[in-house]
Amino acid sequence: MTDAESTAAETPLTDRPFRLHPLSVPYRVVEQGLGVVVFVLFVGAPAFGAVEGVLGAAGAVALAGLIAAVVVGYGVAYYRRFEYELTADTFDIRSGVFARRDREIPLHRIQNVDISQNIVQRVLDIAAVRLETAGASGAEAHLKFVGKDRAGALQREISRLSRAEDGEPAADAATETLFEISDRELGVLALVSADIQLVSILFVVGSVVLPALGSLTESEWFFALDQGLGGLFGPLATLAGIVALGLAYGAINATLYYGFTLSRAPGELRYKRGLIQRYSGTIPLSKVQSLTVTENVLARALGYASLEIETAGQSGGEGSQGGSQSAVPVAERDRVIELANSIEQVGDVQFERPPKRARQRYAVRYAGALGVLAGLVFLLQTAIGGSLYWWAPLVALPLVPLAAHIQWKHRGYYVGEDHVVTRNGFWVQRLKVVPYYRVQTVLSSETVFQRRRRLGTVTIDTAGARSLVGDDAKAVDVDAETTERLREQVADSLYESLWREANSGNRP
Amino acid sequence: MSDPPDEPPAAEPTPTADDSAPDDAAASADGDPSDQPSVAAAAGIDEAVLDTPRELASTVRLQWILRSTIGAAVIGALATAIAYGVGVATSFLDGSIRTAATVGGAVFVLFVLIGVVRAVLLYRSWMYVVRADSLFLSRGVLTRVQTAVPYVRVQHIDTRRSPLERLLGLSTLVVYTAGSRGADVTVPGLTPDRAATLQRRLERLTTESEGADAV
């Protein structure tokens, strides 16, 4: 049971239990030790003093040594009792120092195999491997840590074996690079992702700062220049801070996606990315639930878009990252569309817009929102007894019809041969492609306001991870009759496409 | 998937390659997908059962009213406390327990009324249909929601009874799918017999529709 990493490529990986990489012991000990050190700095020193008082210096040192020994001992025991084994159809893990756990994961249930390496792990040439299935919210298996070569070999072997199980040719055919991020696109990514953060923060801060400025101009001490400037400088500094923060965020995002490559292997997509922390992973094409093409205003103006590929586990990335988990973070729109088409053959999409009367709804909604805002400011004014420009929101009223039109213009749905496509949003436009055979449930809803105008919304639910946060494909404000028709059509198409698939032996 | 049972789906040649249809099974595979027998037909469910819109048991109104009354009591108590607090602190109200209780009582009555009206309207709006290929639900007072759940997507089916439901002789059926809205597919206000029948029926339909891929 040696862990000869250099010969990992030659030795067969199956039907033999393996241990983690030996270097994972010191790494984990140090990682956990850091926690202990922090604890010692804040709690330990006085506690050490107290213990010293009772046991004497030697006793206290012995106790500290004992704690260190326990940490190291646990690390070693964890390593010695952790075993993983790849069989022809399962991935088995036997682990646990005190409570033992044997886990078998059927290979054909594995959604993604992700490898990540931070900078220290890169120096040590070890990597963390995560296996995800649709069941658990987190990773089903988390190997901390195996050698870099072993990680890559495991990833390849798992996808080869699960393909072989599906009856597809198991030959390890050459991969084809689909997409490589260019420096220009990386720059755009930094800019565009900064923008998202900026807009959202600006709105929050703006709503706080602007009334403050409003009251500032009214009050007498505005003319006391030093204070007035201080009052002005504060918000300006805040704005500058936000811009800097946004740019820093963008730059961090750019390093995360540095060197991003997406390649196509038989039956799956593989991605690699990261400057400081490296990630690589697989997205099995047979597990793809839906595709999302996202463009925010800025990206759209520049002609760029991003693509998200959703599987039932995580959305093609590591969940802990928190940020956007895009398959393709940013690329020229044409390339994104082409790539999306190569994964799901949607063909030419002709969007059907909602009926024009939907615009009345948006106009009423926006006008109402402005009215409520003005009313709130007015109430605030009467409550605090000052005079704010409570009518200021109403100045935007002439823009309402335009905004309503823009909102309407960016909505749409398309019912294709094998897919249903929906499009929504002006600030961030999302185009969602759902293959019929991935549809879970279809629901239509009509609010009171929608019923007044004989409109309805059709939501197409998939098992994708993103739909857990309510990011389902939605055809919003379509005609009431279309709502009925669309709901039934999508549900029926599910059976037709499952039938076709079963009879043709491969995926549409 | 609704293949005839004697037909191995994976081995079936593509329709274009299969010129001579030797038996009925292949002939049906040769045709249009819409010619396929429905899941219900394959599961041998009586035609009479299908496509009949069904209502909930009428006692469910009582269940909803009781539940909303409890909520109204809590809100009423809160309103009383707030009214008392406001009365003591400011001059809006006169700060007596009596006034506060009046305010709270009014709020309670208002919410009970809302609850009763909602329960009646919701009961009227509720309808479920066991269709040939999917379970169909329609309900909602302000926002009307209609859900179609294809049997092939059903993961498992629960019936459950809360203490209040047991008291009233009611039962709730929950249909789970792999989608995020699985928990939304809930049929309340069934008699235990009916819930059990529906559960059995849906299980049969789900089993029959299997064979298609899982997640």
XYZ file of C-alpha atoms in Angstrom:
723
model
C 0.000 0.000 0.000
C 2.611 2.502 -1.032
C 1.795 5.854 -2.405
C 4.419 6.127 -5.085
C 3.177 9.245 -6.808
C 5.708 9.210 -9.632
C 4.440 5.884 -10.895
C 0.763 6.754 -10.419
C 0.226 6.979 -14.139
C 1.470 3.435 -14.749
C 0.016 1.581 -11.759
C -3.606 0.610 -12.203
C -5.927 2.698 -10.081
C -8.755 0.244 -9.751
C -9.401 -2.501 -7.216
C -6.683 -1.505 -4.823
C -7.126 0.681 -1.768
C -5.038 3.837 -1.607
C -4.121 6.239 1.121
C -3.858 9.985 0.921
C -0.590 11.637 0.049
C 1.848 11.473 3.007
C 2.400 15.226 2.809
C -1.260 15.696 3.647
C -0.385 14.784 7.268
C 1.932 17.748 7.928
C -0.298 20.018 5.849
C -3.418 19.134 7.801
C -1.563 19.292 11.108
C -0.284 22.778 10.298
C -3.713 23.799 9.008
C -5.347 22.652 12.217
C -2.370 23.840 14.229
C -2.976 27.372 12.952
C -6.391 27.229 14.549
C -4.775 26.100 17.787
C -2.192 28.900 17.551
C -4.940 31.495 17.183
C -6.683 29.940 20.153
C -3.463 30.008 22.163
C -2.828 33.669 21.349
C -6.203 34.786 22.650
C -7.125 32.256 25.300
C -4.076 30.087 25.796
C -1.609 32.565 27.305
C -3.674 33.395 30.396
C -4.785 29.779 30.606
C -1.138 28.707 30.430
C -0.418 31.095 33.259
C -3.218 29.635 35.337
C -2.097 26.075 34.643
C 1.495 27.046 35.416
C 0.285 28.329 38.755
C -1.221 24.939 39.552
C 1.146 22.459 37.922
C 4.353 24.455 37.777
C 6.233 25.426 34.574
C 7.255 21.881 33.676
C 3.718 20.598 34.036
C 2.346 23.391 31.860
C 4.904 22.722 29.128
C 4.119 19.034 29.349
C 0.416 19.798 28.934
C 1.139 21.988 25.911
C 3.300 19.205 24.506
C 0.512 16.741 25.120
C -1.968 18.908 23.200
C 0.484 19.196 20.312
C 1.001 15.430 20.381
C -2.744 14.866 20.267
C -3.088 17.143 17.238
C -0.222 15.394 15.435
C -1.424 11.983 16.547
C -4.906 12.687 15.282
C -3.455 13.830 11.959
C -1.456 10.623 11.623
C -4.387 8.475 12.703
C -6.660 10.233 10.207
C -4.143 9.490 7.485
C -3.715 5.868 8.529
C -7.435 5.206 8.738
C -8.413 6.952 5.523
C -8.628 4.702 2.495
C -10.157 5.209 -0.896
C -10.634 2.666 -3.580
C -11.841 2.892 -7.133
C -13.668 -0.200 -8.352
C -15.227 -0.820 -11.739
C -18.509 0.788 -10.737
C -18.094 2.478 -7.362
C -15.795 4.815 -5.517
C -15.377 3.639 -1.935
C -14.102 5.607 1.021
C -13.350 4.176 4.420
C -12.564 6.889 6.913
C -12.872 8.103 10.477
C -10.667 7.828 13.513
C -13.284 7.336 16.205
C -16.519 6.977 14.250
C -15.849 4.879 11.191
C -17.654 5.519 7.958
C -17.724 3.348 4.855
C -19.119 5.067 1.848
C -19.746 3.746 -1.639
C -20.560 6.169 -4.397
C -21.858 4.637 -7.643
C -19.757 6.082 -10.445
C -22.668 6.829 -12.733
C -24.164 9.066 -10.043
C -21.109 11.312 -9.873
C -21.842 14.730 -11.286
C -18.541 16.574 -11.074
C -14.998 15.740 -10.171
C -13.236 18.911 -9.074
C -9.586 19.402 -8.211
C -8.353 22.463 -6.400
C -4.929 23.560 -5.258
C -4.028 26.643 -3.315
C -0.583 28.112 -3.429
C 0.875 26.089 -0.549
C -0.601 22.911 -1.962
C 0.965 23.750 -5.317
C 4.386 24.010 -3.716
C 3.833 20.634 -2.017
C 2.389 19.215 -5.265
C -0.765 17.978 -3.559
C -4.395 18.689 -4.426
C -7.882 18.370 -2.947
C -10.356 16.273 -4.909
C -14.117 16.655 -4.563
C -16.680 14.247 -5.942
C -20.206 15.570 -6.172
C -23.470 13.770 -6.652
C -26.941 15.236 -6.909
C -27.904 14.022 -3.449
C -25.888 15.906 -0.892
C -25.678 19.639 -0.713
C -21.932 19.518 -0.239
C -19.402 17.173 -1.753
C -20.011 13.466 -1.300
C -16.318 12.794 -1.094
C -13.558 15.177 -0.255
C -10.032 13.807 -0.508
C -7.631 16.007 1.446
C -5.102 15.566 -0.062
C -3.718 13.412 -2.832
C -0.773 13.971 -5.133
C -1.381 16.226 -8.125
C -0.745 13.431 -10.608
C -2.976 11.047 -8.707
C -5.753 13.667 -8.676
C -5.605 14.049 -12.437
C -5.441 10.282 -12.925
C -8.452 9.771 -10.653
C -10.428 12.384 -12.534
C -9.670 10.765 -15.888
C -10.239 7.248 -14.625
C -13.590 8.048 -13.003
C -14.943 9.635 -16.145
C -13.588 6.780 -18.275
C -15.152 4.141 -16.047
C -18.496 5.893 -15.757
C -18.610 6.240 -19.533
C -17.754 2.578 -19.962
C -20.623 1.775 -17.637
C -22.990 3.819 -19.762
C -22.071 1.620 -22.695
C -20.194 4.344 -24.486
C -16.805 3.685 -26.008
C -14.291 3.728 -23.196
C -11.415 4.760 -25.400
C -9.586 7.703 -23.901
C -9.951 9.858 -26.975
C -8.108 13.111 -27.359
C -9.639 16.205 -25.876
C -10.509 19.171 -27.997
C -10.071 22.665 -26.650
C -13.336 24.539 -26.934
C -12.462 27.777 -25.329
C -9.461 29.602 -23.983
C -9.810 32.932 -22.263
C -7.909 35.746 -23.932
C -6.134 38.515 -22.032
C -8.650 40.963 -23.405
C -11.529 38.900 -22.074
C -9.820 38.654 -18.712
C -9.630 42.456 -18.627
C -13.294 42.686 -19.556
C -14.090 40.201 -16.795
C -12.325 42.356 -14.214
C -14.225 45.414 -15.411
C -17.600 43.756 -15.788
C -17.606 41.826 -12.537
C -16.484 44.977 -10.771
C -19.484 46.678 -12.282
C -22.015 44.252 -10.809
C -20.694 44.828 -7.326
C -20.497 48.561 -7.866
C -24.035 48.985 -9.060
C -25.485 47.060 -6.148
C -23.361 48.828 -3.541
C -23.877 52.211 -5.160
C -27.623 51.819 -4.871
C -27.435 51.032 -1.189
C -24.903 53.741 -0.389
C -26.578 56.225 -2.713
C -29.868 55.862 -0.930
C -28.110 56.694 2.335
C -25.783 59.420 1.063
C -28.185 61.354 -1.167
C -30.767 62.211 1.504
C -27.875 63.231 3.716
C -26.704 65.591 0.965
C -30.265 66.820 0.565
C -30.558 67.776 4.207
C -27.063 69.227 4.004
C -28.046 71.737 1.340
C -31.031 72.821 3.393
C -29.273 73.331 6.666
C -27.577 76.568 7.592
C -24.246 75.112 8.520
C -23.740 74.081 4.895
C -22.244 77.517 4.514
C -19.720 76.830 7.185
C -17.258 75.609 4.585
C -15.053 73.349 6.627
C -17.920 71.308 7.926
C -19.676 71.401 4.581
C -16.595 70.176 2.771
C -16.115 67.526 5.394
C -19.686 66.453 4.804
C -19.077 66.379 1.061
C -15.696 64.753 1.349
C -17.115 61.906 3.415
C -19.428 60.638 0.681
C -16.750 61.209 -1.967
C -14.272 59.143 -0.003
C -16.935 56.500 0.357
C -17.496 56.511 -3.402
C -13.773 56.271 -4.092
C -13.607 53.412 -1.615
C -16.396 51.635 -3.405
C -14.707 52.066 -6.769
C -11.439 50.738 -5.356
C -13.259 47.850 -3.719
C -15.056 47.033 -6.941
C -11.830 47.095 -8.950
C -10.085 44.939 -6.365
C -12.959 42.499 -6.517
C -12.701 42.480 -10.296
C -8.958 41.881 -10.152
C -9.435 38.978 -7.720
C -12.088 37.549 -9.993
C -9.688 37.867 -12.910
C -6.985 35.916 -11.061
C -9.538 33.200 -10.271
C -10.259 32.757 -13.961
C -6.703 33.317 -15.149
C -5.755 30.847 -17.827
C -9.289 29.501 -18.104
C -9.577 26.694 -20.623
C -12.599 24.602 -21.406
C -12.065 21.448 -23.379
C -14.292 18.710 -24.587
C -13.518 15.096 -23.859
C -15.878 12.316 -24.885
C -19.029 12.725 -22.811
C -17.789 15.588 -20.682
C -16.350 19.051 -20.490
C -13.189 19.813 -18.578
C -12.133 23.148 -17.255
C -8.976 24.533 -15.744
C -8.484 27.929 -14.204
C -6.804 30.041 -11.552
C -3.604 31.985 -11.056
C -2.946 31.569 -7.344
C -5.412 28.860 -6.474
C -5.774 26.343 -9.278
C -8.994 24.558 -10.059
C -9.835 21.928 -12.558
C -12.992 19.960 -12.940
C -15.265 17.935 -15.117
C -18.817 18.589 -16.193
C -20.430 15.422 -17.570
C -22.566 16.374 -20.557
C -25.125 13.729 -19.678
C -25.801 15.540 -16.397
C -26.324 19.015 -17.816
C -29.644 20.395 -16.578
C -29.721 23.783 -18.204
C -27.568 26.478 -19.741
C -27.689 30.133 -18.813
C -26.232 32.933 -20.900
C -25.887 36.043 -18.744
C -25.012 39.559 -19.872
C -25.167 42.639 -17.724
C -25.665 46.048 -19.293
C -21.977 46.799 -19.520
C -21.040 43.407 -20.931
C -23.860 43.646 -23.454
C -22.671 47.061 -24.598
C -19.177 45.657 -25.084
C -20.520 42.554 -26.849
C -19.600 40.059 -24.145
C -21.559 37.407 -22.290
C -21.000 34.588 -19.829
C -22.210 31.019 -19.802
C -23.243 28.886 -16.871
C -23.676 25.165 -17.174
C -25.861 23.716 -14.493
C -25.648 20.151 -13.309
C -27.782 18.706 -10.564
C -24.954 18.881 -8.047
C -23.150 22.161 -8.156
C -23.184 24.503 -11.093
C -19.941 23.455 -12.700
C -17.683 24.881 -10.075
C -16.834 24.705 -6.429
C -19.615 25.829 -4.159
C -17.431 27.365 -1.503
C -16.199 30.072 -3.815
C -19.367 32.042 -3.327
C -19.003 34.202 -6.415
C -20.341 33.432 -9.826
C -19.827 29.835 -10.824
C -19.644 30.316 -14.509
C -18.555 27.670 -16.933
C -17.295 30.483 -19.127
C -16.810 33.636 -17.069
C -16.795 36.063 -19.971
C -16.303 35.788 -23.703
C -17.428 37.461 -26.885
C -21.138 36.902 -27.289
C -20.804 34.962 -30.550
C -18.355 32.540 -29.009
C -20.640 31.987 -26.030
C -23.650 31.323 -28.253
C -21.590 28.982 -30.401
C -20.374 27.107 -27.336
C -23.876 26.856 -25.902
C -25.055 25.511 -29.226
C -22.356 22.878 -29.265
C -23.576 21.611 -25.873
C -27.301 21.852 -26.594
C -28.270 22.159 -30.245
C -30.855 24.868 -29.898
C -30.370 26.304 -33.363
C -31.806 29.645 -34.317
C -33.787 31.132 -31.473
C -36.726 33.320 -32.454
C -38.029 34.903 -29.297
C -41.705 35.443 -28.803
C -42.271 38.620 -26.771
C -45.065 39.029 -24.242
C -48.151 40.833 -25.570
C -47.762 44.596 -25.707
C -50.301 45.124 -22.948
C -47.707 43.760 -20.516
C -46.000 47.143 -20.858
C -48.964 48.796 -19.157
C -48.323 46.536 -16.195
C -44.686 47.571 -15.931
C -45.619 51.232 -16.345
C -48.164 50.998 -13.535
C -45.648 49.137 -11.396
C -42.865 51.682 -11.879
C -45.178 54.655 -11.462
C -46.519 53.040 -8.310
C -43.007 52.471 -6.965
C -42.119 56.133 -7.605
C -45.348 57.225 -5.929
C -44.674 55.077 -2.883
C -41.110 56.377 -2.672
C -42.314 59.976 -2.864
C -44.944 59.206 -0.246
C -42.379 57.693 2.100
C -40.068 60.688 1.754
C -43.067 62.953 2.373
C -43.955 61.017 5.527
C -40.348 61.189 6.673
C -40.404 64.931 6.062
C -43.526 65.459 8.149
C -42.152 63.185 10.846
C -38.799 64.925 11.256
C -40.240 68.323 10.429
C -37.564 69.226 7.880
C -38.148 69.859 4.213
C -36.771 67.250 1.855
C -37.389 67.192 -1.843
C -40.151 64.637 -1.434
C -41.358 65.222 -4.987
C -37.924 64.410 -6.431
C -38.788 60.775 -7.310
C -41.751 62.034 -9.323
C -39.338 63.814 -11.698
C -38.553 60.358 -13.089
C -42.200 59.817 -14.111
C -41.650 60.695 -17.794
C -39.089 57.884 -17.954
C -41.653 55.304 -16.848
C -43.057 54.450 -20.301
C -39.521 54.073 -21.639
C -38.502 51.799 -18.767
C -41.661 49.741 -19.253
C -40.884 49.368 -22.935
C -37.293 48.317 -22.246
C -38.443 45.766 -19.675
C -40.931 44.353 -22.168
C -38.395 44.314 -24.968
C -35.977 42.143 -22.996
C -38.464 39.453 -22.135
C -39.257 36.511 -24.334
C -39.605 32.799 -24.718
C -38.959 30.297 -27.460
C -40.293 26.778 -27.795
C -37.931 24.781 -29.940
C -37.670 21.230 -31.172
C -35.883 19.887 -28.099
C -35.571 22.922 -25.845
C -37.453 25.718 -24.295
C -35.595 29.023 -24.012
C -36.564 31.982 -21.854
C -35.094 35.462 -21.643
C -35.554 38.091 -18.941
C -33.991 41.208 -17.533
C -32.528 44.449 -18.785
C -29.814 45.202 -16.217
C -28.741 41.593 -16.128
C -30.187 39.665 -19.002
C -30.492 35.931 -18.512
C -31.182 33.562 -21.316
C -31.990 30.092 -20.060
C -31.973 26.979 -22.219
C -33.763 23.945 -20.775
C -33.844 20.659 -22.692
C -37.293 19.055 -22.448
C -35.906 15.855 -21.004
C -34.638 17.827 -17.999
C -37.988 19.324 -17.066
C -39.130 18.381 -13.563
C -42.390 20.217 -13.041
C -44.098 22.991 -14.940
C -46.166 25.566 -13.145
C -48.113 28.556 -14.282
C -49.118 31.367 -11.993
C -51.327 34.401 -12.410
C -51.315 37.177 -9.861
C -54.328 39.449 -9.446
C -52.607 42.108 -11.500
C -51.713 39.668 -14.226
C -55.272 38.339 -14.406
C -56.586 41.855 -14.969
C -54.627 41.926 -18.188
C -55.072 38.240 -19.028
C -51.394 37.490 -18.513
C -49.571 34.697 -16.736
C -46.113 33.352 -15.905
C -44.892 29.868 -16.745
C -42.059 28.502 -14.596
C -40.079 25.523 -15.792
C -38.444 23.737 -12.903
C -35.337 21.608 -13.333
C -33.191 19.726 -10.842
C -30.397 22.246 -11.332
C -28.616 23.707 -8.359
C -29.436 27.242 -9.377
C -33.155 26.621 -9.322
C -32.795 26.092 -5.573
C -32.376 29.831 -5.272
C -35.404 30.494 -7.455
C -33.453 31.051 -10.621
C -35.724 28.925 -12.787
C -36.501 29.416 -16.430
C -39.555 31.643 -16.559
C -41.716 32.887 -19.391
C -43.082 35.995 -17.702
C -46.278 37.830 -18.675
C -47.309 35.726 -21.598
C -50.903 35.693 -22.785
C -53.272 33.696 -20.555
C -54.015 31.219 -23.342
C -50.335 30.850 -24.119
C -49.784 30.093 -20.420
C -52.077 27.085 -20.628
C -50.667 25.952 -23.949
C -47.032 26.394 -22.905
C -47.513 24.513 -19.637
C -49.093 21.523 -21.341
C -46.725 21.605 -24.284
C -43.589 21.546 -22.157
C -44.930 18.725 -19.968
C -45.902 16.697 -23.042
C -42.602 17.386 -24.757
C -40.838 15.835 -21.768
C -42.436 12.480 -22.538
C -41.865 12.807 -26.261
C -38.217 13.591 -25.816
C -37.727 10.791 -23.256
C -39.432 8.448 -25.692
C -37.246 9.552 -28.570
C -34.154 9.182 -26.431
C -35.048 5.662 -25.308
C -35.719 4.644 -28.888
C -32.727 6.170 -30.548
C -30.279 5.091 -27.873
C -28.596 8.453 -27.585
C -29.398 11.876 -26.371
C -31.185 14.344 -28.637
C -41.239 5.750 -20.038
C -44.179 4.019 -21.577
C -42.603 1.334 -23.687
C -44.545 -1.851 -24.145
C -43.128 -4.314 -21.636
C -41.818 -6.856 -24.151
C -39.619 -4.312 -25.860
C -36.051 -3.784 -24.680
C -35.655 -0.038 -25.173
C -31.888 0.142 -25.534
C -31.718 -2.546 -28.205
C -34.452 -0.990 -30.308
C -33.065 0.075 -33.695
C -33.734 3.610 -34.865
C -37.051 3.991 -36.672
C -35.419 4.837 -40.011
C -33.187 1.780 -39.959
C -36.102 -0.494 -39.179
C -37.957 -0.981 -42.456
C -40.017 -4.071 -41.722
C -41.956 -3.814 -38.502
C -42.266 -7.417 -37.291
C -44.701 -6.884 -34.440
C -46.947 -4.374 -32.796
C -44.301 -3.143 -30.419
C -41.957 -2.096 -33.188
C -44.853 -0.648 -35.151
C -45.734 1.639 -32.298
C -42.095 2.645 -31.970
C -42.118 3.474 -35.650
C -44.932 5.971 -35.306
C -45.233 9.422 -33.923
C -44.307 9.856 -30.262
C -47.811 11.151 -29.567
C -49.198 7.715 -30.552
C -47.551 6.235 -27.483
C -49.971 4.892 -24.902
C -50.169 7.222 -21.945
C -48.601 6.330 -18.615
C -52.063 5.807 -17.159
C -53.023 3.387 -19.927
C -49.802 1.444 -19.410
C -50.378 1.342 -15.659
C -53.868 -0.010 -16.234
C -55.589 2.859 -14.443
C -59.314 2.999 -15.101
C -60.227 5.657 -17.661
C -63.060 6.798 -15.432
C -60.577 7.840 -12.766
C -58.624 10.070 -15.125
C -59.255 13.681 -15.951
C -61.934 14.130 -13.306
C -61.351 17.374 -11.438
C -61.533 16.692 -7.724
C -62.153 18.988 -4.811
C -60.736 18.810 -1.337
C -62.763 17.581 1.615
C -64.889 20.440 2.892
C -63.575 20.115 6.463
C -60.280 21.509 5.215
C -61.902 24.948 5.469
C -62.271 24.369 9.188
C -58.608 23.333 9.390
C -57.478 26.502 7.625
C -59.813 28.691 9.695
C -58.566 27.172 12.964
C -54.986 27.606 11.871
C -55.460 31.220 10.821
C -57.362 31.920 14.052
C -54.330 30.842 16.064
C -52.216 33.196 13.965
C -54.786 35.962 14.438
C -54.710 35.449 18.217
C -50.935 35.866 18.241
C -51.123 38.986 16.086
C -53.970 40.336 18.245
C -51.916 39.835 21.403
C -48.968 41.572 19.775
C -51.209 44.444 18.696
C -52.500 44.748 22.246
C -48.960 44.931 23.608
C -47.906 47.484 21.011
C -51.031 49.588 21.571
C -50.375 49.550 25.301
C -46.756 50.523 24.785
C -47.715 53.349 22.415
C -50.403 54.499 24.832
C -47.956 54.720 27.725
C -45.191 56.394 25.743
C -47.107 58.871 23.572
C -50.394 60.723 23.546
C -51.840 58.898 20.502
C -53.740 56.507 22.777
C -54.840 56.968 26.378
C -52.606 54.230 27.768
C -55.293 52.191 29.494
C -55.413 48.399 29.247
C -58.988 48.739 28.014
C -58.059 50.777 24.944
C -55.142 48.483 24.172
C -57.407 45.435 24.424
C -59.929 47.096 22.097
C -57.222 47.697 19.508
C -55.937 44.124 19.879
C -59.458 42.719 19.694
C -60.200 44.687 16.531
C -57.005 43.406 14.938
C -57.903 39.859 15.993
C -61.405 40.091 14.488
C -60.007 41.581 11.291
C -57.482 38.777 10.861
C -60.043 36.101 11.683
C -62.340 37.570 9.028
C -59.493 37.615 6.506
C -58.702 34.016 7.450
C -62.299 32.883 6.997
C -62.697 34.611 3.630
C -59.357 33.238 2.469
C -60.214 29.699 3.602
C -63.535 29.781 1.744
C -62.010 31.201 -1.426
C -58.992 28.908 -1.301
C -61.234 25.892 -0.853
C -63.223 26.955 -3.893
C -60.074 27.485 -5.950
C -58.497 24.104 -5.080
C -58.711 21.388 -7.669
C -56.556 18.405 -8.521
C -56.690 16.078 -11.477
C -55.036 12.721 -12.042
C -54.325 13.027 -15.726
C -52.990 10.477 -18.159
C -49.360 11.616 -17.953
C -49.182 14.057 -15.071
C -50.729 15.161 -11.828
C -52.314 18.563 -12.165
C -52.977 20.976 -9.308
C -54.706 24.321 -9.423
C -55.154 26.622 -6.450
C -54.615 30.142 -5.187
C -56.702 33.110 -4.148
C -54.691 36.172 -5.112
C -52.104 34.403 -7.231
C -53.498 31.419 -9.032
C -50.911 28.656 -9.416
C -51.337 25.641 -11.639
C -48.762 22.886 -11.489
C -48.220 19.942 -13.797
C -46.089 17.145 -12.337
C -45.137 14.510 -14.922
C -45.262 11.084 -13.259
C -41.846 10.209 -14.631
C -40.357 12.925 -12.408
C -41.873 11.807 -9.120
C -39.231 10.635 -6.654
C -41.432 9.606 -3.764
C -44.823 10.328 -2.271
C -45.642 11.010 1.381
C -48.884 11.279 3.238
C -48.747 13.056 6.541
C -51.176 14.098 9.258
C -50.606 16.885 11.723
C -52.363 16.716 15.127
C -54.994 19.174 13.896
C -55.514 17.099 10.764
C -55.910 13.925 12.840
C -58.493 15.695 14.944
C -60.458 16.672 11.848
C -59.893 13.379 10.024
C -57.803 14.861 7.256
C -54.546 13.978 5.583
C -51.989 15.724 3.359
C -50.258 14.228 0.351
C -46.801 15.500 -0.616
C -45.247 14.623 -3.955
C -41.487 15.028 -4.199
C -39.593 15.655 -7.405
C -35.888 16.307 -7.868
C -36.730 19.898 -8.724
C -36.456 22.641 -6.173
C -40.188 23.099 -5.982
C -40.803 19.530 -4.915
C -42.231 20.619 -1.598
C -44.696 22.835 -3.449
C -46.555 19.824 -4.754
C -48.755 19.333 -1.723
C -52.405 18.333 -1.695
C -53.992 19.165 1.667
C -57.451 18.323 2.888
C -57.795 14.727 1.766
C -59.622 12.105 3.766
C -57.125 9.438 4.903
C -58.766 6.900 2.589
C -58.547 9.183 -0.352
C -54.955 10.128 0.431
C -54.021 6.451 0.594
C -55.790 5.691 -2.684
C -54.159 8.645 -4.387
C -50.765 7.692 -3.015
C -51.143 4.116 -4.280
C -52.360 5.297 -7.641
C -49.521 7.786 -8.056
C -46.995 5.166 -6.994
C -48.299 2.834 -9.668
C -48.150 5.565 -12.279
C -44.652 6.546 -11.202
C -43.376 2.994 -11.350
C -44.941 2.541 -14.756
C -43.357 5.707 -16.088
C -39.899 4.662 -14.988
C -37.148 3.546 -17.271
C -36.347 7.050 -18.274
C -33.131 8.458 -16.938
C -32.757 9.720 -13.425
C -31.034 12.941 -12.541
